[in-house]
Short mmCIF file of C-alpha atoms in Angstrom, two decimals:
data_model
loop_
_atom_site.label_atom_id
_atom_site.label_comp_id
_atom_site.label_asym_id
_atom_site.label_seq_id
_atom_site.Cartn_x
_atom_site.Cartn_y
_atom_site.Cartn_z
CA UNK I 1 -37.44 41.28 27.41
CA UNK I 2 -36.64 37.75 28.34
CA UNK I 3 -35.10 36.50 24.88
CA UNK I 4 -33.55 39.96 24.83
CA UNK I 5 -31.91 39.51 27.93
CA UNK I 6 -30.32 35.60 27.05
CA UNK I 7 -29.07 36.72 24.34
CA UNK I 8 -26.68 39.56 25.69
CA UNK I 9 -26.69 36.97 28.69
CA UNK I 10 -25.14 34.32 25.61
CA UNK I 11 -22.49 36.76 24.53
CA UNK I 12 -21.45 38.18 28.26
CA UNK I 13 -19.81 34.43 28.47
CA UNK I 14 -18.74 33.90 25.19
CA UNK I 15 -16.36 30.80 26.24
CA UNK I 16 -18.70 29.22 28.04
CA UNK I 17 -21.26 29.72 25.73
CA UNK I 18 -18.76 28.25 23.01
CA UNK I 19 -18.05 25.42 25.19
CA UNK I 20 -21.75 24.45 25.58
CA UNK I 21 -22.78 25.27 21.64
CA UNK I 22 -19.96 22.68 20.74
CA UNK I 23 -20.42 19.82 22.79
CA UNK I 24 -24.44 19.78 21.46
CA UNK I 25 -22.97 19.91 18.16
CA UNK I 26 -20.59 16.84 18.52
CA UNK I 27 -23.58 15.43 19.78
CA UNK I 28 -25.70 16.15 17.04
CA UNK I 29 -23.11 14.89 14.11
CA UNK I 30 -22.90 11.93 15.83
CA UNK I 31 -26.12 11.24 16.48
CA UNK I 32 -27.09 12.34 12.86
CA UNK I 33 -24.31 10.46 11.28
CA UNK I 34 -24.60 6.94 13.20
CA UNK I 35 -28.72 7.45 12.49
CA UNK I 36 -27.99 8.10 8.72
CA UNK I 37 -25.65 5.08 8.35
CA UNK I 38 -28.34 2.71 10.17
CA UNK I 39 -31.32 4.06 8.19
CA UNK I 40 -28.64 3.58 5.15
CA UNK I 41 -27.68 0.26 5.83
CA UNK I 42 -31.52 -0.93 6.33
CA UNK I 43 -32.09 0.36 2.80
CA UNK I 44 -29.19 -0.81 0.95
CA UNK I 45 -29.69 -4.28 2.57
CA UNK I 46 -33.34 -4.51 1.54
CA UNK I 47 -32.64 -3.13 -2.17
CA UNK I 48 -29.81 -5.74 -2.44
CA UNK I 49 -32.20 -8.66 -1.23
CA UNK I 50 -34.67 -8.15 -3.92
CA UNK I 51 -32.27 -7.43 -6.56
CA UNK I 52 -30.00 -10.49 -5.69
CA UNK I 53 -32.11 -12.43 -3.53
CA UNK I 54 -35.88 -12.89 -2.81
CA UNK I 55 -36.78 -10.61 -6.23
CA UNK I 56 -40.46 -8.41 -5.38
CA UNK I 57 -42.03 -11.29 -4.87
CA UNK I 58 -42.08 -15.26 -5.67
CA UNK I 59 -44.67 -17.82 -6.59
CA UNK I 60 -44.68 -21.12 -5.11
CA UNK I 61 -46.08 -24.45 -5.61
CA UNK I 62 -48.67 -25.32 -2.14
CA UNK I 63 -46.50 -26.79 0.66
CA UNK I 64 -43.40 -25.55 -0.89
CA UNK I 65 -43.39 -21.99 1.32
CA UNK I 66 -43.27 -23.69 4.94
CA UNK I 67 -40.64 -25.72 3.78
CA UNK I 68 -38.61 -23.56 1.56
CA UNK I 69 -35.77 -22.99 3.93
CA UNK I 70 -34.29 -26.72 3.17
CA UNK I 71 -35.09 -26.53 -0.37
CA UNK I 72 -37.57 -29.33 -1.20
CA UNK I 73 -37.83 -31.06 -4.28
CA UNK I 74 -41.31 -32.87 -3.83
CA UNK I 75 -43.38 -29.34 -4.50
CA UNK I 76 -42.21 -28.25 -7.70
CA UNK I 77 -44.23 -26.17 -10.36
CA UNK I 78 -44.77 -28.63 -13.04
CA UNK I 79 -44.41 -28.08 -16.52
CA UNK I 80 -48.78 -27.77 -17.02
CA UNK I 81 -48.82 -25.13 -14.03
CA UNK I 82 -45.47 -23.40 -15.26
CA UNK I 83 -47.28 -22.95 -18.61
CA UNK I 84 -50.29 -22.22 -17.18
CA UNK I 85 -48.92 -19.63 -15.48
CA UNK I 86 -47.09 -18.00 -17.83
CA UNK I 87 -50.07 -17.64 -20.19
CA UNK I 88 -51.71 -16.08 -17.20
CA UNK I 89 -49.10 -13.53 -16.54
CA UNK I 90 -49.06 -12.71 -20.65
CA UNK I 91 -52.17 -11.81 -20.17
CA UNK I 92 -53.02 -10.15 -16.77
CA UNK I 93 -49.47 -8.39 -16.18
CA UNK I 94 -47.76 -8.33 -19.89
CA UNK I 95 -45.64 -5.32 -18.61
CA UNK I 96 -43.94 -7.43 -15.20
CA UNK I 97 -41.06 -8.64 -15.76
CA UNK I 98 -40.87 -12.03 -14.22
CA UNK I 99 -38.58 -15.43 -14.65
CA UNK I 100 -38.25 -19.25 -13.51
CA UNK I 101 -35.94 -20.29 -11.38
CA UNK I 102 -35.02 -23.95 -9.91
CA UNK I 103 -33.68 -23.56 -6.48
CA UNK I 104 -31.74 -26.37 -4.66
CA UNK I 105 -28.99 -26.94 -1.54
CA UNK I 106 -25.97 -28.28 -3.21
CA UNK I 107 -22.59 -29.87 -2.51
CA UNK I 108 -19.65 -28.02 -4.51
CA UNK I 109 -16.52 -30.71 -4.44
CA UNK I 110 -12.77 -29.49 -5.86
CA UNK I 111 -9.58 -31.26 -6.31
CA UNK I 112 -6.40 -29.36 -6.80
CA UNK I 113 -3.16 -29.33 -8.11
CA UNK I 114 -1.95 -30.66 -5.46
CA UNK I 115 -4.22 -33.80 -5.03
CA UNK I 116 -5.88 -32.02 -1.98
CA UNK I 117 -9.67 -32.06 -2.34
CA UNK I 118 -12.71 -29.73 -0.25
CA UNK I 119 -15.99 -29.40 -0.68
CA UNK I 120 -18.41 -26.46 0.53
CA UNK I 121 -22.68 -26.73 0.48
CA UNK I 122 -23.58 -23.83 -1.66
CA UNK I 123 -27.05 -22.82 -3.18
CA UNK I 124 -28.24 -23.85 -6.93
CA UNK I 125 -30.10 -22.10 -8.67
CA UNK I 126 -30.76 -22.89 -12.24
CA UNK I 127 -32.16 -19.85 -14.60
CA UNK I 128 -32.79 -18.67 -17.84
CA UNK I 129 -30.42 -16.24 -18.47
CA UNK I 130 -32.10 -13.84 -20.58
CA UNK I 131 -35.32 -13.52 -18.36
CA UNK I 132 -33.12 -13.54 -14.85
CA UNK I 133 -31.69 -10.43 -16.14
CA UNK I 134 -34.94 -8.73 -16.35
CA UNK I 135 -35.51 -9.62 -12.69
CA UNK I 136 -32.04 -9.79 -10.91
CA UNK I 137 -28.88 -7.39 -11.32
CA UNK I 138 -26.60 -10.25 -10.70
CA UNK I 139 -25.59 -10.28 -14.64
CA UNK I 140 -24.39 -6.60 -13.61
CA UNK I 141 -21.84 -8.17 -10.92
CA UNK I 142 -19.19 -10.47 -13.10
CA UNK I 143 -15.88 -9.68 -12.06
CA UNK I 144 -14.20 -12.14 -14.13
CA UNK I 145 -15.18 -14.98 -16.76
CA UNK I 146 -18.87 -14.09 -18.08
CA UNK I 147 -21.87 -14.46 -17.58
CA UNK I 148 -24.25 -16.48 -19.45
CA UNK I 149 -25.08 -15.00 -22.79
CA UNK I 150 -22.80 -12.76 -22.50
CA UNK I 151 -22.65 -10.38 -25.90
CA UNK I 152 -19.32 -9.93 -27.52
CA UNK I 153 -19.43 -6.91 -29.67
CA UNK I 154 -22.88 -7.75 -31.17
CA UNK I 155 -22.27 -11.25 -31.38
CA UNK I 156 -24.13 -13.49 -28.65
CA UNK I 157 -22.24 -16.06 -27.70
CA UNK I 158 -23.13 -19.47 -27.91
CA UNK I 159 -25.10 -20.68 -24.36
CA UNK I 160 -22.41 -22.28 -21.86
CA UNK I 161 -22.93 -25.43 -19.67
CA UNK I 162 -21.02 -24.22 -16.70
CA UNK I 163 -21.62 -22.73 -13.35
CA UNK I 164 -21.02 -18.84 -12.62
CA UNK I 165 -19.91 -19.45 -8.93
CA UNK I 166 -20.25 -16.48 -6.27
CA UNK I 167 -16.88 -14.94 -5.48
CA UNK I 168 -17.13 -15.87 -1.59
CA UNK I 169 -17.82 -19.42 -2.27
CA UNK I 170 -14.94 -19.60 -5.54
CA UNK I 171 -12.27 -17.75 -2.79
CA UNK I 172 -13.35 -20.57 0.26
CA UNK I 173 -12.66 -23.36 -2.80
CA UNK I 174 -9.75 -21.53 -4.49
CA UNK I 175 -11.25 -22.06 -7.70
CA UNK I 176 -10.99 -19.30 -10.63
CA UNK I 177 -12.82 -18.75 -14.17
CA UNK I 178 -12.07 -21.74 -15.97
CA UNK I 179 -11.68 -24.11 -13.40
CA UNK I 180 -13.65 -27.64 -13.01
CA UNK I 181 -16.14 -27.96 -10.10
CA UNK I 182 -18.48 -31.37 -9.34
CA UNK I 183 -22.16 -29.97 -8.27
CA UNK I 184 -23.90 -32.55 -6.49
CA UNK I 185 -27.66 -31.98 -5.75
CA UNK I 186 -31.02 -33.68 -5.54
CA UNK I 187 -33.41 -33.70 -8.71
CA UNK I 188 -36.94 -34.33 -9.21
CA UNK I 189 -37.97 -37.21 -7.11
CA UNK I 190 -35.15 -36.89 -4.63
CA UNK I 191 -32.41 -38.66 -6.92
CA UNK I 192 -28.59 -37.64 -6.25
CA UNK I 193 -27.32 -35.94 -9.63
CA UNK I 194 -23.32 -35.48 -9.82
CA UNK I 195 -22.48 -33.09 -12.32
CA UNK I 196 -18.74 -31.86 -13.76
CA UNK I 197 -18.89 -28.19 -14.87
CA UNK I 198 -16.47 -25.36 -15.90
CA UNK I 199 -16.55 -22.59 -13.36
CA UNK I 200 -17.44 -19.66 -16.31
CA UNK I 201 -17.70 -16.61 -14.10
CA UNK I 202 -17.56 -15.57 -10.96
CA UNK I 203 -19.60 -12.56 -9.78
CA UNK I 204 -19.33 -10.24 -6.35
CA UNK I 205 -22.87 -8.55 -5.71
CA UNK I 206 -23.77 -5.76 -2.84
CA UNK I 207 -25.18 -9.37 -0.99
CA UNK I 208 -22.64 -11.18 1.25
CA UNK I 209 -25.20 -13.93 1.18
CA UNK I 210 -25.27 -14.22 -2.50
CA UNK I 211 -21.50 -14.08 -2.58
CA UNK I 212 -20.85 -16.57 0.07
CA UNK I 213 -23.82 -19.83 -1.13
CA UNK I 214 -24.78 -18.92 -5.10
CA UNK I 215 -23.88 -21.02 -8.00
CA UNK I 216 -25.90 -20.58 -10.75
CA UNK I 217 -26.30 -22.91 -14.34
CA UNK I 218 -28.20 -22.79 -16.98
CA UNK I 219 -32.23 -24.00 -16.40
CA UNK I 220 -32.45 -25.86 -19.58
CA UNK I 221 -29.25 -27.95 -19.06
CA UNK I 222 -30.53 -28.45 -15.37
CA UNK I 223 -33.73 -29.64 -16.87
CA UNK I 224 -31.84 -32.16 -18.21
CA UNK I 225 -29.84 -33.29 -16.14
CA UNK I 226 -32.05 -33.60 -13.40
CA UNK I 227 -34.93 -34.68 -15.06
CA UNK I 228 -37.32 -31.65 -14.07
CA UNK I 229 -39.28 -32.30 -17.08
CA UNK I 230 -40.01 -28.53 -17.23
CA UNK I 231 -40.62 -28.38 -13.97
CA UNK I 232 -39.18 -25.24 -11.68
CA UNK I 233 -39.05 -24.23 -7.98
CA UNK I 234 -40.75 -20.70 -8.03
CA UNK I 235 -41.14 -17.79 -10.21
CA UNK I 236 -39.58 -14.19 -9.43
CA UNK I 237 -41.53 -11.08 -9.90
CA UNK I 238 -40.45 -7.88 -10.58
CA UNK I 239 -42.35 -5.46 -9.17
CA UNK I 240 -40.04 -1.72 -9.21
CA UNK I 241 -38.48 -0.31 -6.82
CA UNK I 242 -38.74 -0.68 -2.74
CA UNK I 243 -41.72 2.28 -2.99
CA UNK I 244 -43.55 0.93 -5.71
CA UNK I 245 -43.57 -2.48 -4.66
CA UNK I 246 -46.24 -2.49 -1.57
CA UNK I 247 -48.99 -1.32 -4.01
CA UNK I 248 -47.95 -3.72 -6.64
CA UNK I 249 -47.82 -6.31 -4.95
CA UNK I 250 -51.21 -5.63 -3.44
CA UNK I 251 -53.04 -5.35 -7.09
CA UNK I 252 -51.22 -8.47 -7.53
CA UNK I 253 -51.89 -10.89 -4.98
CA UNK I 254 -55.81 -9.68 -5.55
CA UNK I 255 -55.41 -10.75 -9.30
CA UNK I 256 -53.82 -13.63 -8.33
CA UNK I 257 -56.13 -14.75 -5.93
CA UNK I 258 -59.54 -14.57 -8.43
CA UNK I 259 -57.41 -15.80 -11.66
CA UNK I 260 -54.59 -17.02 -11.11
CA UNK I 261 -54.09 -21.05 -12.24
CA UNK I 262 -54.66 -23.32 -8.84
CA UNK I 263 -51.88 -24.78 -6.97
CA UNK I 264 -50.02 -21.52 -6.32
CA UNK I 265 -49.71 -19.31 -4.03
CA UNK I 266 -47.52 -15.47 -4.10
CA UNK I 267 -45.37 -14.13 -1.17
CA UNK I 268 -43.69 -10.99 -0.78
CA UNK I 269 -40.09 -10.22 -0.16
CA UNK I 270 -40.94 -9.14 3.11
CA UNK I 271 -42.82 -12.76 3.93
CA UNK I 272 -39.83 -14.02 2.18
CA UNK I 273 -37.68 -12.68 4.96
CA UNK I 274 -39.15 -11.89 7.71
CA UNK I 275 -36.21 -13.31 9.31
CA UNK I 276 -34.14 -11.44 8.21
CA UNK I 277 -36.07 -8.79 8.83
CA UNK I 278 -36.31 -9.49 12.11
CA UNK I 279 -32.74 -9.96 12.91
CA UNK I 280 -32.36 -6.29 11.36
CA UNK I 281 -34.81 -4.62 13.46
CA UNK I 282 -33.28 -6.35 16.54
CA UNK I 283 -29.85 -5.12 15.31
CA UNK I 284 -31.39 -1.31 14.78
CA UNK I 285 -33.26 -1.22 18.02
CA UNK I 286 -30.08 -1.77 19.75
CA UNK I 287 -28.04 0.05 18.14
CA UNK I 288 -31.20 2.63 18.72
CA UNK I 289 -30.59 2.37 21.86
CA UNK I 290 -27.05 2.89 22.16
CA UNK I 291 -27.77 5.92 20.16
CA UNK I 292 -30.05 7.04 23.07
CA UNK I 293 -27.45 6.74 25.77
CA UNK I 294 -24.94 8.06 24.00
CA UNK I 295 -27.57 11.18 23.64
CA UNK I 296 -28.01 10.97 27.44
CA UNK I 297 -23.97 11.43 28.27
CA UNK I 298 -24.10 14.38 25.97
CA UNK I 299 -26.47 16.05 27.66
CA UNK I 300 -25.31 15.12 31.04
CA UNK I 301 -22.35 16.98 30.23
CA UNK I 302 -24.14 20.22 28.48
CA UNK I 303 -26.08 19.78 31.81
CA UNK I 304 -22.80 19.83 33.91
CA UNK I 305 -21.67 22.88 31.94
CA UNK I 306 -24.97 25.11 32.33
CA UNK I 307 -25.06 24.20 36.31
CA UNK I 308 -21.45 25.43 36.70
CA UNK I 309 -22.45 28.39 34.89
CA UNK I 310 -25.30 29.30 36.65
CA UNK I 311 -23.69 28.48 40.41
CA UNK I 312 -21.05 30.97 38.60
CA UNK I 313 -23.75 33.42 38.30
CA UNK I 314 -26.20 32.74 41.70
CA UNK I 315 -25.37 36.43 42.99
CA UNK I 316 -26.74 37.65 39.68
CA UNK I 317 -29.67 35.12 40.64
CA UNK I 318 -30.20 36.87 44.06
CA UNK I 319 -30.01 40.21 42.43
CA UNK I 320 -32.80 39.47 40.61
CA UNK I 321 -35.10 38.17 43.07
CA UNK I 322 -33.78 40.98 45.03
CA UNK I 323 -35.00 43.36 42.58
CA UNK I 324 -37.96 41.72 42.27
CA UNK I 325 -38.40 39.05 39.54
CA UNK I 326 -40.19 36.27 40.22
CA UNK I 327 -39.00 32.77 40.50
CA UNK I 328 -40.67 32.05 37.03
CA UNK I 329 -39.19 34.70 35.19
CA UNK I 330 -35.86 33.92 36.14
CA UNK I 331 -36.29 30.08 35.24
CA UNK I 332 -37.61 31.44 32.07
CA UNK I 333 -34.19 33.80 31.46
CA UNK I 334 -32.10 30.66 31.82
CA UNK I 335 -34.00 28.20 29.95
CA UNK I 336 -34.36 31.16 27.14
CA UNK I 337 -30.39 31.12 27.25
CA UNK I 338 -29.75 27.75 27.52
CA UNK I 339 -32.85 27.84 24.20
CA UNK I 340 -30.23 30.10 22.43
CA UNK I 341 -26.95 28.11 22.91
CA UNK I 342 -28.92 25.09 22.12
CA UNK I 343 -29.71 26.68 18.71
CA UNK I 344 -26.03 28.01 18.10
CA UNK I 345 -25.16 24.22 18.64
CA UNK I 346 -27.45 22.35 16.83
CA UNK I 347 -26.69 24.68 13.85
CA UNK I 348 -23.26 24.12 13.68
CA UNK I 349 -24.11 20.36 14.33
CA UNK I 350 -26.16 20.64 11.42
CA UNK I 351 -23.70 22.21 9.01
CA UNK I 352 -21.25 20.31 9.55
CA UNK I 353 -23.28 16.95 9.55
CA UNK I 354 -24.04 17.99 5.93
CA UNK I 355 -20.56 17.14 3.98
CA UNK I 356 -20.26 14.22 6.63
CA UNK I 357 -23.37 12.67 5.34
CA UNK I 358 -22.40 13.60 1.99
CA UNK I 359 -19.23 11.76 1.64
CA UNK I 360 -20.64 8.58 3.62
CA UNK I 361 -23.48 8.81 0.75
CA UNK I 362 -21.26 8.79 -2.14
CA UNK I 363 -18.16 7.72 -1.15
CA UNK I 364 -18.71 5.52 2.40
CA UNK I 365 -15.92 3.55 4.35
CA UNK I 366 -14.75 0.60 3.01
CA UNK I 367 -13.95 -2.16 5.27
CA UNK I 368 -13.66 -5.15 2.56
CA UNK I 369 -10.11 -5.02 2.89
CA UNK I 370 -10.09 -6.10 6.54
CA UNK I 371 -13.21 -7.99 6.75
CA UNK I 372 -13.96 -9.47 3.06
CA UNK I 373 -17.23 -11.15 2.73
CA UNK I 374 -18.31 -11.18 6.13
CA UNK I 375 -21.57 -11.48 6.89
CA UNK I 376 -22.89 -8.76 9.56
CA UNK I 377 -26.72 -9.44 9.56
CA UNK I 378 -27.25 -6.98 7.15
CA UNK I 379 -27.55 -7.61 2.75
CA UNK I 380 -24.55 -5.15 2.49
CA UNK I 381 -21.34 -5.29 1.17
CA UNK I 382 -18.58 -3.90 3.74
CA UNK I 383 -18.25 -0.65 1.85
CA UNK I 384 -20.40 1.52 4.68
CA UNK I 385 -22.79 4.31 3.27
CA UNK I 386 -25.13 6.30 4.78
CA UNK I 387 -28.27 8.21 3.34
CA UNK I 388 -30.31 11.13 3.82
CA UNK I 389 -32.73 10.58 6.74
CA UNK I 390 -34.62 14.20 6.75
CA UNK I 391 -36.03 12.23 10.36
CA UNK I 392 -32.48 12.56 11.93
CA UNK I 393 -31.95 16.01 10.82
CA UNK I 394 -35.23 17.39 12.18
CA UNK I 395 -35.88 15.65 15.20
CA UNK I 396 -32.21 14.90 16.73
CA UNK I 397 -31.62 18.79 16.58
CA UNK I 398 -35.08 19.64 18.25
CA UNK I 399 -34.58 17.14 21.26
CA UNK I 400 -30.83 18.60 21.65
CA UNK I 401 -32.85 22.26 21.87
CA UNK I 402 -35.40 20.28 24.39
CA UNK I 403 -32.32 18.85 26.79
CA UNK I 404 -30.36 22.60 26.32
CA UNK I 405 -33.31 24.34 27.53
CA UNK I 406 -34.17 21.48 30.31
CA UNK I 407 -30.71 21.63 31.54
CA UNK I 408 -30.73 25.34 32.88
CA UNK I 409 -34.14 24.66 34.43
CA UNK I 410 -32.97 22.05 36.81
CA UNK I 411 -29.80 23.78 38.54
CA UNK I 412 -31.75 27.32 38.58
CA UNK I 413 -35.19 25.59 40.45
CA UNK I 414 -32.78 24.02 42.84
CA UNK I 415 -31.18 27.75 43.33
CA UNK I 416 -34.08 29.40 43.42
CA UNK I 417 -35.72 27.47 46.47
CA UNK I 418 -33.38 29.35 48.71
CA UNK I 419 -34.00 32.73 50.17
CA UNK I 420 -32.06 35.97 49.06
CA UNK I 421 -30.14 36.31 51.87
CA UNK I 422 -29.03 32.69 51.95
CA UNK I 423 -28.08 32.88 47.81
CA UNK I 424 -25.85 35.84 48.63
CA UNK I 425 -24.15 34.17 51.71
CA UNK I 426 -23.36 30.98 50.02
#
């Protein structure tokens, strides 16, 4: 009789009723779509940090981890452990795709046309082109020039001793494909190395980071030049996708550990960037909580809207203590209403979050225009998507039928304590 009863009681004030069903569904779409584009940009920055970035996981030479974020050069993988290694990984993991890589900060100097010269620090990493694309989709990324090995037709072409620059760091120096750059870095043993290079390519990944620091050469003309007699900074690992990549990495690090060749040790991307990872959970709890409030003020005004309509309606409140209903029964009637409009609202919130969250998956907002590489905190480009979260559209709608049904109860107790006599008088 009570869920009866609301729902006549829903359609007797149809505006109101209206009124109150629409403001919880504003409510909902935004709090599903700002949820869905945090959630998104979480996993779009962590996918683009191991493709472009950190890779599934990296082995180190001991000592080289606690120092790696000013890019050592006295704890390299020499040429014994590198082969070592790599026999290892032949055998114990022939299917894992894996590469070397010789990491290194690096001064990029350029003198222009017009006699002016600049210089920006940058990151070097030296590679081997064919395995790097097994690992990293930064051979995906080249937006002019080419990439190393790049295939013309089905001609290879010969191997190029230049530098494939990101496109942040060739805009800052106003360099383009086919351009001369001087790389300065430290080799084995600490040594300053000057090198002139052809800028080959330039590439523009999902990563700001990558974008903005990465210049990348070839490992074997690095090994010369530097004198790394074979030797390399780290191996990357690939190790699948984001889901696959916590059991992987577990069988791995166990292998590792028993058989692995000494003097190495494995980390994660996660250990890799924790702060990164950090700075991004900061940034969601925040914006979490911003999410939160902005929850509250919805509610406060469904609240507003339900307590006007029930001080609308306190002679039909006296009436039916008057008749005899008790105080619980009539709290019940209300909340049941405010249950139903709650449920009108959140599925029209629902509905219509669907093609919202489908256009922010596959098409986003693009703010590269305005903001260009910009770092936020987050491995994103500026082109904003958003992704399913099945979370948001469950649990957002359920507390908006939780505050719809609260709402009602709070005006109608405070009506309720009053005697019959004193409800009709008011």
């Amino acid at each position: 009789m009570i869920f009866s009863m609301a729902w006549k009681n829903m359609f007797r004030y149809k505006k109101r009723s209206i009124v109150t069903a629409v403001a919880i569904s504003v409510g909902i779409l935004f709090s599903i779509f700002v949820d869905g584009m945090l959630t998104g940009l979480d996993q779009e920055s962590s996918v683009n940090m191991v493709n472009y970035e950190t890779s599934g996981a990296k082995v180190y030479a001991d000592g080289y981890f606690e120092e790696r974020k000013v890019y050592p050069v006295d704890f390299l993988i020499t040429r014994a452990q590198r082969e070592s290694f790599e026999k290892w990984m032949n055998t114990a993991f022939p299917l894992t795709a894996w590469t070397p890589r010789y990491s290194a900060s690096c001064e990029l100097i350029f003198s222009g046309s017009d006699g002016l010269t600049g210089s920006l620090t940058g990151l070097l990493y030296g590679i081997e082109p064919e395995s790097d694309s097994t690992v990293f989709d930064t051979f995906r990324c080249v937006e002019t020039g080419m990439w190393f090995n790049s295939k013309k037709g089905d001609t290879v072409q010969p191997r190029q001793d230049g530098a494939v620059l990101g496109s942040g760091i060739a805009h800052d120096l106003g360099v383009t494909a086919g351009d001369y750059i001087t790389v300065q870095c430290k080799g084995r043993g600490g040594f300053i190395q000057t090198m002139d290079v052809p800028v080959t390519g330039i590439v523009r990944t999902g990563n700001p980071v990558v974008n903005s620091t990465a210049v990348y050469m070839d490992l074997q003309y690095l090994d010369d030049m530097l004198e790394l007699d074979g030797a390399v900074t780290e191996f990357c690992m690939n190790l699948g996708t984001l889901e696959q990549q916590p059991a992987r990495f577990s069988r791995f690090r166990t292998l590792f550990a028993s058989s692995a060749p000494h003097g190495l040790d494995v980390y994660s991307w996660q250990e890799l960037s924790e702060d990164v990872l950090a700075m991004q959970k900061t940034k969601s709890s925040v914006s979490g909580m911003m999410i939160f409030f902005m929850f509250v003020i919805a509610a406060v005004g469904v609240s507003n809207t339900i307590l006007m309509s029930i001080a609308e309606r306190k002679n039909e409140i006296g009436m039916l203590k008057a008749l005899g209903y008790s105080s619980g029964y009539v709290k019940r009637l209300f909340m049941a209403e405010g249950f139903f409009i709650g449920v009108l609202g959140s599925v029209i919130g629902v509905l219509v979050s669907v093609p919202v969250t489908w256009f922010m998956v596959h098409t986003g907002i693009d703010f590269s225009g305005m903001m260009g590489d910009m770092d936020i905190g987050y491995r994103v480009s500026l082109v904003m998507h958003s992704c399913w979260h099945a979370a948001g559209f469950i649990f957002i709608p359920l507390g908006a039928l939780f505050i719809a049904s609260l709402s009602a109860l709070i005006p109608t107790h405070s009506l309720l304590k009053k005697e019959i006599a004193d409800i009709f008088r008011s």
